[in-house]
Amino acid sequence: MSDAVSSIGTTDRPAGARPEPAVVDDAGQLTPAWFDAALGTAGTPAAVRAVTTEAVGTGQMASTVRAHLTLAGGGDRTVIVKYARADVASEMARMAYAKEVSFYAELGDRVAIRTPDCLYAAMADGEPRFVLVLEDMAGARPGDQIAGCPVEHAEAALVNLAGLHGPTWRDETLRSAAWLGGDAEVSAEMLTPFLAVAADGFAARFADDLDADEQAVLAASRELLAAWMTARPERFAVIHGDYRLDNLLFPHDDPAGVSAVDWQTASLGRPAADVAFFLSTCLEVDDRRRHERDLVAAYHRALGDHDIGEYDVEDCWEDYRLAMLHGPLIILLGRLTATVTERGDEMFRTMWRRSSAAITDLDSLAAIRAEIAATG
């Protein structure tokens, strides 16, 4: 078995040193010797003397543990370790894992968005297996997708998001990064049946609960999503793809210190897709209606800290309207692939309600139909 390894952020690791195994499959492999190598302390006798782990979260695609390390001299340290789930062994999973490892390896030092420091990353060659060792942001807490967030948290999240989009804005060299791209041969005609399955599954679960506007958005998603997904908009950047509260960590009493995690959906795409998805699904409807103009403007101002060239705030607003289909896309695909749980159903239903309200309020469907017609 061959493991392709990227090592990050550990400048004191001896040349060629890496833990054995390079990629772990369960927490039992996280031994003191493993951490000595992974954290760059190989050669220091018994630098890590003991390891205990506890599960963190309930990820659908990966297992995550907090590792408590007892260090030589009596100190201790905690880190987060993320690795593949044994029951997730598909090509889609392999691609998602490769995205997350590659993000930290290739873009972590380039972008300005706050993320946990990556201390070690490895990806098995051609297999759906990976491991990440990340900074433990124990003092921060994830947002609550169902409850939504205060406006000041939303503004902090969007300012942080500009730190991802700005440094990668319209960078054509990124098109050569296979992990950021989709299949150029995939057409709208090829995507349509798959999206129809996702829409059918969502309708079977929720149709009786959807009001007229929500039903209209579901019907429009069937009609428009494939063409919208395969369009090549003028403005592009690296996007998170699933930028929402469950994937954000907020320090206590310091929303400006928000960090983003879970990079398994990173890609090149419309920058405004992250903005539209966040605001349309993470704010309660009345809060979004009152504050979205100001929040989009705050994101636009934050982009000004990066060399993106001319980009008017009204163009940013129109991009935001045109990107609103990212909400239905992620909700439909998420509901299709996620394990069915009571909380999951409540979350997807809440997100659809909020997203549909935004699409209706902004008349986004008319704008998207006009864009699709214009680009042919």
Tab-separated table of C-alpha atoms in Angstrom:
chain	number	residue	atom	x	y	z
A	1	MET	CA	0.000	0.000	0.000
A	2	SER	CA	1.460	3.342	-1.051
A	3	ASP	CA	0.803	6.538	0.907
A	4	ALA	CA	1.342	9.951	-0.682
A	5	VAL	CA	2.150	12.344	2.151
A	6	SER	CA	2.113	16.117	2.488
A	7	SER	CA	3.659	17.492	5.669
A	8	ILE	CA	2.717	20.966	6.781
A	9	GLY	CA	3.760	23.462	9.400
A	10	THR	CA	6.389	21.346	11.194
A	11	THR	CA	9.705	22.849	10.192
A	12	ASP	CA	11.654	20.843	12.782
A	13	ARG	CA	10.740	17.437	11.327
A	14	PRO	CA	13.898	15.621	10.207
A	15	ALA	CA	14.229	15.228	6.440
A	16	GLY	CA	12.220	12.260	5.250
A	17	ALA	CA	10.670	11.542	8.664
A	18	ARG	CA	7.038	10.542	8.772
A	19	PRO	CA	4.915	8.474	11.110
A	20	GLU	CA	4.209	4.799	10.578
A	21	PRO	CA	1.617	4.236	9.303
A	22	ALA	CA	1.535	7.453	7.310
A	23	VAL	CA	-2.290	7.285	7.189
A	24	VAL	CA	-4.239	5.961	10.174
A	25	ASP	CA	-7.508	4.060	10.027
A	26	ASP	CA	-8.507	4.148	13.694
A	27	ALA	CA	-7.623	5.961	16.886
A	28	GLY	CA	-5.684	2.968	18.200
A	29	GLN	CA	-2.892	3.766	15.732
A	30	LEU	CA	-2.335	7.183	17.317
A	31	THR	CA	0.557	6.129	19.522
A	32	PRO	CA	3.226	8.290	21.177
A	33	ALA	CA	5.712	7.263	18.482
A	34	TRP	CA	3.211	8.197	15.785
A	35	PHE	CA	2.808	11.700	17.200
A	36	ASP	CA	6.571	12.063	17.692
A	37	ALA	CA	6.979	11.684	13.932
A	38	ALA	CA	3.826	13.507	12.841
A	39	LEU	CA	4.544	16.580	14.960
A	40	GLY	CA	8.181	16.804	14.036
A	41	THR	CA	9.589	15.707	17.375
A	42	ALA	CA	11.279	12.513	16.182
A	43	GLY	CA	14.759	12.400	17.678
A	44	THR	CA	13.631	13.846	20.996
A	45	PRO	CA	13.472	10.837	23.357
A	46	ALA	CA	9.959	10.142	24.627
A	47	ALA	CA	8.713	13.608	23.660
A	48	VAL	CA	5.165	12.201	23.707
A	49	ARG	CA	4.819	9.747	26.574
A	50	ALA	CA	1.124	8.900	26.463
A	51	VAL	CA	-1.935	9.450	24.261
A	52	THR	CA	-5.643	9.297	25.031
A	53	THR	CA	-8.406	10.147	22.591
A	54	GLU	CA	-12.059	11.140	22.690
A	55	ALA	CA	-14.529	11.375	19.831
A	56	VAL	CA	-15.450	14.857	18.614
A	57	GLY	CA	-18.603	15.460	16.588
A	58	THR	CA	-20.546	13.035	14.423
A	59	GLY	CA	-19.127	13.584	10.948
A	60	GLN	CA	-20.787	11.829	8.029
A	61	MET	CA	-17.623	11.550	5.941
A	62	ALA	CA	-14.820	11.262	8.499
A	63	SER	CA	-14.038	10.399	12.101
A	64	THR	CA	-12.654	13.131	14.336
A	65	VAL	CA	-10.987	12.748	17.721
A	66	ARG	CA	-9.327	15.046	20.214
A	67	ALA	CA	-5.962	13.562	21.212
A	68	HIS	CA	-4.593	14.397	24.655
A	69	LEU	CA	-0.801	14.152	24.568
A	70	THR	CA	1.245	13.778	27.730
A	71	LEU	CA	4.674	15.275	27.023
A	72	ALA	CA	8.105	14.727	28.451
A	73	GLY	CA	8.713	16.962	31.443
A	74	GLY	CA	5.099	16.730	32.597
A	75	GLY	CA	3.440	19.083	30.101
A	76	ASP	CA	0.451	18.233	27.932
A	77	ARG	CA	-1.119	19.267	24.661
A	78	THR	CA	-4.273	18.542	22.695
A	79	VAL	CA	-4.688	18.270	18.928
A	80	ILE	CA	-7.532	17.299	16.625
A	81	VAL	CA	-7.080	14.262	14.366
A	82	LYS	CA	-9.378	13.620	11.436
A	83	TYR	CA	-9.312	10.413	9.373
A	84	ALA	CA	-11.509	8.429	6.992
A	85	ARG	CA	-14.455	6.427	8.237
A	86	ALA	CA	-14.196	2.709	7.512
A	87	ASP	CA	-17.761	2.613	6.164
A	88	VAL	CA	-17.171	5.433	3.664
A	89	ALA	CA	-15.163	3.937	0.803
A	90	SER	CA	-16.272	5.547	-2.435
A	91	GLU	CA	-14.638	7.542	-5.185
A	92	MET	CA	-16.652	10.563	-4.029
A	93	ALA	CA	-15.156	10.166	-0.555
A	94	ARG	CA	-11.631	9.876	-1.970
A	95	MET	CA	-12.113	13.115	-3.903
A	96	ALA	CA	-13.478	14.887	-0.813
A	97	TYR	CA	-10.533	13.758	1.298
A	98	ALA	CA	-8.074	14.802	-1.402
A	99	LYS	CA	-9.634	18.264	-1.468
A	100	GLU	CA	-9.158	18.768	2.262
A	101	VAL	CA	-5.565	17.504	2.338
A	102	SER	CA	-4.695	19.525	-0.774
A	103	PHE	CA	-6.267	22.685	0.595
A	104	TYR	CA	-3.991	22.666	3.618
A	105	ALA	CA	-0.952	21.519	1.631
A	106	GLU	CA	-1.259	23.876	-1.336
A	107	LEU	CA	-3.310	26.873	-0.217
A	108	GLY	CA	-3.125	27.003	3.561
A	109	ASP	CA	-0.205	29.447	3.563
A	110	ARG	CA	-1.506	31.492	0.639
A	111	VAL	CA	-5.027	32.408	1.696
A	112	ALA	CA	-5.920	34.829	4.478
A	113	ILE	CA	-9.029	33.076	5.756
A	114	ARG	CA	-8.594	31.830	9.310
A	115	THR	CA	-8.418	28.066	9.690
A	116	PRO	CA	-6.934	25.788	12.339
A	117	ASP	CA	-3.201	25.290	11.791
A	118	CYS	CA	-2.512	22.021	10.002
A	119	LEU	CA	0.323	20.139	11.697
A	120	TYR	CA	0.384	17.012	9.537
A	121	ALA	CA	-1.545	15.783	6.498
A	122	ALA	CA	-1.397	12.563	4.527
A	123	MET	CA	-3.433	10.993	1.736
A	124	ALA	CA	-3.237	7.371	0.613
A	125	ASP	CA	-2.392	7.006	-3.060
A	126	GLY	CA	-5.550	6.135	-4.995
A	127	GLU	CA	-7.547	5.147	-1.921
A	128	PRO	CA	-10.254	6.842	0.172
A	129	ARG	CA	-7.944	7.153	3.210
A	130	PHE	CA	-6.417	10.272	4.748
A	131	VAL	CA	-5.378	11.832	8.038
A	132	LEU	CA	-5.085	15.408	9.292
A	133	VAL	CA	-3.619	16.632	12.554
A	134	LEU	CA	-5.002	20.086	13.301
A	135	GLU	CA	-4.648	22.747	15.942
A	136	ASP	CA	-7.206	22.205	18.693
A	137	MET	CA	-9.340	25.331	18.897
A	138	ALA	CA	-10.797	24.139	22.176
A	139	GLY	CA	-11.907	27.615	23.204
A	140	ALA	CA	-14.085	28.025	20.119
A	141	ARG	CA	-17.503	26.556	19.433
A	142	PRO	CA	-19.249	25.723	16.156
A	143	GLY	CA	-22.276	27.699	15.127
A	144	ASP	CA	-25.749	26.194	15.192
A	145	GLN	CA	-27.217	25.816	11.714
A	146	ILE	CA	-30.763	25.447	12.977
A	147	ALA	CA	-30.704	28.306	15.469
A	148	GLY	CA	-28.943	30.680	13.063
A	149	CYS	CA	-26.558	33.397	14.159
A	150	PRO	CA	-26.541	37.044	15.233
A	151	VAL	CA	-25.807	39.648	12.577
A	152	GLU	CA	-22.381	40.471	14.059
A	153	HIS	CA	-21.370	36.812	13.718
A	154	ALA	CA	-22.535	36.848	10.111
A	155	GLU	CA	-20.470	39.937	9.324
A	156	ALA	CA	-17.367	38.386	10.903
A	157	ALA	CA	-17.883	35.205	8.883
A	158	LEU	CA	-18.171	37.145	5.612
A	159	VAL	CA	-15.098	39.273	6.309
A	160	ASN	CA	-13.184	36.067	6.988
A	161	LEU	CA	-14.556	34.567	3.762
A	162	ALA	CA	-13.062	37.435	1.744
A	163	GLY	CA	-9.680	36.127	2.913
A	164	LEU	CA	-10.293	32.978	0.864
A	165	HIS	CA	-11.711	34.603	-2.256
A	166	GLY	CA	-9.423	37.644	-2.494
A	167	PRO	CA	-6.045	35.842	-2.690
A	168	THR	CA	-7.380	33.384	-5.313
A	169	TRP	CA	-9.511	35.845	-7.320
A	170	ARG	CA	-9.584	34.968	-11.030
A	171	ASP	CA	-6.263	33.119	-10.804
A	172	GLU	CA	-6.122	31.101	-14.017
A	173	THR	CA	-3.164	29.057	-12.759
A	174	LEU	CA	-5.487	27.371	-10.276
A	175	ARG	CA	-7.361	25.698	-13.120
A	176	SER	CA	-4.477	23.234	-13.388
A	177	ALA	CA	-5.119	21.974	-9.832
A	178	ALA	CA	-7.150	18.837	-10.453
A	179	TRP	CA	-8.489	18.779	-6.899
A	180	LEU	CA	-10.165	22.171	-7.394
A	181	GLY	CA	-11.935	21.362	-10.629
A	182	GLY	CA	-14.830	19.297	-11.785
A	183	ASP	CA	-14.863	17.139	-14.856
A	184	ALA	CA	-14.779	19.463	-17.866
A	185	GLU	CA	-16.561	16.792	-19.896
A	186	VAL	CA	-19.599	16.777	-17.631
A	187	SER	CA	-22.493	18.554	-19.344
A	188	ALA	CA	-25.795	19.902	-18.125
A	189	GLU	CA	-27.489	16.966	-19.836
A	190	MET	CA	-25.368	14.523	-17.825
A	191	LEU	CA	-26.060	16.296	-14.526
A	192	THR	CA	-29.821	16.606	-14.976
A	193	PRO	CA	-30.766	12.979	-14.101
A	194	PHE	CA	-28.579	12.981	-10.988
A	195	LEU	CA	-30.059	16.269	-9.787
A	196	ALA	CA	-33.543	14.917	-10.489
A	197	VAL	CA	-32.849	11.985	-8.157
A	198	ALA	CA	-31.752	14.449	-5.458
A	199	ALA	CA	-34.874	16.563	-5.974
A	200	ASP	CA	-37.105	13.471	-5.925
A	201	GLY	CA	-35.581	12.360	-2.638
A	202	PHE	CA	-36.074	15.766	-1.081
A	203	ALA	CA	-39.667	15.968	-2.313
A	204	ALA	CA	-40.458	12.507	-0.974
A	205	ARG	CA	-39.291	13.580	2.458
A	206	PHE	CA	-40.593	17.149	2.661
A	207	ALA	CA	-43.107	17.944	-0.109
A	208	ASP	CA	-46.119	17.987	2.208
A	209	ASP	CA	-44.411	20.600	4.401
A	210	LEU	CA	-43.403	23.035	1.630
A	211	ASP	CA	-45.407	26.181	0.959
A	212	ALA	CA	-46.051	27.498	-2.550
A	213	ASP	CA	-42.837	29.525	-2.778
A	214	GLU	CA	-40.768	26.601	-1.510
A	215	GLN	CA	-42.407	24.277	-4.024
A	216	ALA	CA	-41.627	26.786	-6.777
A	217	VAL	CA	-37.957	26.860	-5.795
A	218	LEU	CA	-37.839	23.055	-5.884
A	219	ALA	CA	-39.377	23.020	-9.353
A	220	ALA	CA	-36.967	25.724	-10.547
A	221	SER	CA	-34.039	23.762	-9.131
A	222	ARG	CA	-34.972	20.837	-11.360
A	223	GLU	CA	-35.146	23.192	-14.324
A	224	LEU	CA	-32.104	25.410	-13.791
A	225	LEU	CA	-29.471	23.802	-11.594
A	226	ALA	CA	-27.642	21.773	-14.237
A	227	ALA	CA	-27.231	24.735	-16.596
A	228	TRP	CA	-26.320	27.040	-13.715
A	229	MET	CA	-23.658	24.617	-12.461
A	230	THR	CA	-21.961	24.251	-15.855
A	231	ALA	CA	-21.878	27.970	-16.667
A	232	ARG	CA	-18.465	29.676	-16.525
A	233	PRO	CA	-19.018	33.053	-14.860
A	234	GLU	CA	-16.615	35.927	-15.404
A	235	ARG	CA	-15.525	36.002	-11.766
A	236	PHE	CA	-14.219	32.910	-10.002
A	237	ALA	CA	-12.061	32.016	-7.006
A	238	VAL	CA	-11.477	29.136	-4.642
A	239	ILE	CA	-14.707	28.644	-2.710
A	240	HIS	CA	-15.388	26.635	0.422
A	241	GLY	CA	-18.604	25.226	-1.049
A	242	ASP	CA	-20.316	24.485	2.277
A	243	TYR	CA	-19.681	27.719	4.170
A	244	ARG	CA	-22.243	27.585	6.966
A	245	LEU	CA	-22.463	27.706	10.730
A	246	ASP	CA	-21.774	24.028	11.413
A	247	ASN	CA	-18.423	24.464	9.628
A	248	LEU	CA	-17.386	27.623	11.492
A	249	LEU	CA	-15.737	27.934	14.909
A	250	PHE	CA	-16.392	31.097	16.919
A	251	PRO	CA	-14.214	31.978	19.928
A	252	HIS	CA	-16.226	32.870	23.003
A	253	ASP	CA	-17.149	36.583	22.965
A	254	ASP	CA	-14.964	37.193	19.881
A	255	PRO	CA	-16.894	36.579	16.635
A	256	ALA	CA	-14.168	38.389	14.685
A	257	GLY	CA	-11.871	35.424	15.412
A	258	VAL	CA	-14.078	32.973	13.489
A	259	SER	CA	-12.283	30.122	11.689
A	260	ALA	CA	-13.475	27.815	8.904
A	261	VAL	CA	-13.123	24.020	8.913
A	262	ASP	CA	-14.162	21.067	6.714
A	263	TRP	CA	-12.608	21.758	3.312
A	264	GLN	CA	-13.934	18.653	1.553
A	265	THR	CA	-16.073	20.688	-0.858
A	266	ALA	CA	-13.450	23.267	-1.918
A	267	SER	CA	-13.416	24.069	-5.623
A	268	LEU	CA	-13.128	26.857	-8.151
A	269	GLY	CA	-16.464	28.592	-8.457
A	270	ARG	CA	-18.503	31.747	-8.125
A	271	PRO	CA	-17.175	33.622	-5.068
A	272	ALA	CA	-20.660	34.905	-4.360
A	273	ALA	CA	-21.897	31.307	-4.002
A	274	ASP	CA	-20.313	31.100	-0.548
A	275	VAL	CA	-21.804	34.477	0.371
A	276	ALA	CA	-25.279	33.606	-0.894
A	277	PHE	CA	-25.275	30.184	0.728
A	278	PHE	CA	-24.173	31.580	4.074
A	279	LEU	CA	-26.588	34.495	4.262
A	280	SER	CA	-29.563	32.623	2.833
A	281	THR	CA	-29.267	29.610	5.153
A	282	CYS	CA	-27.599	30.881	8.343
A	283	LEU	CA	-29.634	33.982	9.148
A	284	GLU	CA	-33.267	33.981	10.106
A	285	VAL	CA	-35.341	35.415	7.276
A	286	ASP	CA	-36.192	38.734	8.942
A	287	ASP	CA	-32.556	39.320	9.930
A	288	ARG	CA	-31.382	38.647	6.386
A	289	ARG	CA	-34.005	40.967	4.917
A	290	ARG	CA	-32.985	43.805	7.229
A	291	HIS	CA	-29.222	43.429	6.981
A	292	GLU	CA	-28.178	41.614	3.801
A	293	ARG	CA	-27.326	44.774	1.834
A	294	ASP	CA	-24.992	45.919	4.615
A	295	LEU	CA	-23.524	42.440	5.025
A	296	VAL	CA	-22.788	42.045	1.313
A	297	ALA	CA	-21.202	45.511	1.393
A	298	ALA	CA	-19.012	44.452	4.357
A	299	TYR	CA	-17.816	41.422	2.375
A	300	HIS	CA	-17.135	43.662	-0.626
A	301	ARG	CA	-15.074	46.063	1.504
A	302	ALA	CA	-13.043	43.160	2.870
A	303	LEU	CA	-12.258	42.052	-0.690
A	304	GLY	CA	-10.695	45.488	-1.136
A	305	ASP	CA	-7.833	44.367	1.100
A	306	HIS	CA	-6.746	42.081	-1.751
A	307	ASP	CA	-5.622	42.854	-5.287
A	308	ILE	CA	-8.771	41.825	-7.153
A	309	GLY	CA	-8.997	44.731	-9.597
A	310	GLU	CA	-12.157	46.674	-10.365
A	311	TYR	CA	-15.283	45.232	-8.775
A	312	ASP	CA	-18.187	47.527	-8.002
A	313	VAL	CA	-20.390	46.866	-4.976
A	314	GLU	CA	-23.469	46.722	-7.229
A	315	ASP	CA	-21.788	44.051	-9.340
A	316	CYS	CA	-21.146	42.189	-6.102
A	317	TRP	CA	-24.828	42.464	-5.215
A	318	GLU	CA	-25.901	41.115	-8.613
A	319	ASP	CA	-23.449	38.233	-8.287
A	320	TYR	CA	-25.030	37.516	-4.907
A	321	ARG	CA	-28.507	37.319	-6.480
A	322	LEU	CA	-27.238	35.060	-9.259
A	323	ALA	CA	-25.486	32.736	-6.805
A	324	MET	CA	-28.600	31.948	-4.769
A	325	LEU	CA	-29.050	28.519	-6.384
A	326	HIS	CA	-26.035	27.305	-4.422
A	327	GLY	CA	-28.367	26.929	-1.451
A	328	PRO	CA	-30.759	24.466	-3.115
A	329	LEU	CA	-27.800	22.650	-4.694
A	330	ILE	CA	-26.039	21.923	-1.392
A	331	ILE	CA	-29.279	21.169	0.439
A	332	LEU	CA	-30.468	18.679	-2.192
A	333	LEU	CA	-27.108	16.934	-2.475
A	334	GLY	CA	-26.606	16.971	1.280
A	335	ARG	CA	-30.007	15.436	1.941
A	336	LEU	CA	-29.362	12.812	-0.748
A	337	THR	CA	-26.020	11.651	0.673
A	338	ALA	CA	-26.400	12.214	4.433
A	339	THR	CA	-27.535	9.608	6.924
A	340	VAL	CA	-31.161	10.291	7.855
A	341	THR	CA	-31.445	11.725	11.364
A	342	GLU	CA	-34.067	13.797	13.156
A	343	ARG	CA	-31.669	16.726	13.519
A	344	GLY	CA	-30.594	16.387	9.898
A	345	ASP	CA	-34.176	16.584	8.682
A	346	GLU	CA	-34.834	19.626	10.842
A	347	MET	CA	-31.672	21.270	9.547
A	348	PHE	CA	-32.409	20.639	5.860
A	349	ARG	CA	-36.012	21.772	6.267
A	350	THR	CA	-34.902	24.976	8.031
A	351	MET	CA	-32.255	25.700	5.404
A	352	TRP	CA	-34.741	25.175	2.565
A	353	ARG	CA	-37.235	27.556	4.168
A	354	ARG	CA	-34.622	30.281	4.554
A	355	SER	CA	-33.039	29.730	1.141
A	356	SER	CA	-36.390	29.747	-0.660
A	357	ALA	CA	-37.352	32.995	1.053
A	358	ALA	CA	-34.126	34.633	-0.115
A	359	ILE	CA	-34.541	33.396	-3.678
A	360	THR	CA	-38.117	34.691	-3.734
A	361	ASP	CA	-37.311	38.036	-2.089
A	362	LEU	CA	-34.454	38.741	-4.524
A	363	ASP	CA	-36.267	37.479	-7.632
A	364	SER	CA	-33.161	35.391	-8.247
A	365	LEU	CA	-34.846	32.864	-10.538
A	366	ALA	CA	-35.633	35.515	-13.155
A	367	ALA	CA	-32.054	36.798	-13.019
A	368	ILE	CA	-30.643	33.270	-13.322
A	369	ARG	CA	-32.893	32.419	-16.265
A	370	ALA	CA	-31.745	35.599	-17.993
A	371	GLU	CA	-28.085	34.743	-17.341
A	372	ILE	CA	-28.503	31.212	-18.694
A	373	ALA	CA	-30.274	32.523	-21.797
A	374	ALA	CA	-27.561	35.117	-22.402
A	375	THR	CA	-24.709	32.595	-22.126
A	376	GLY	CA	-26.512	30.030	-24.223
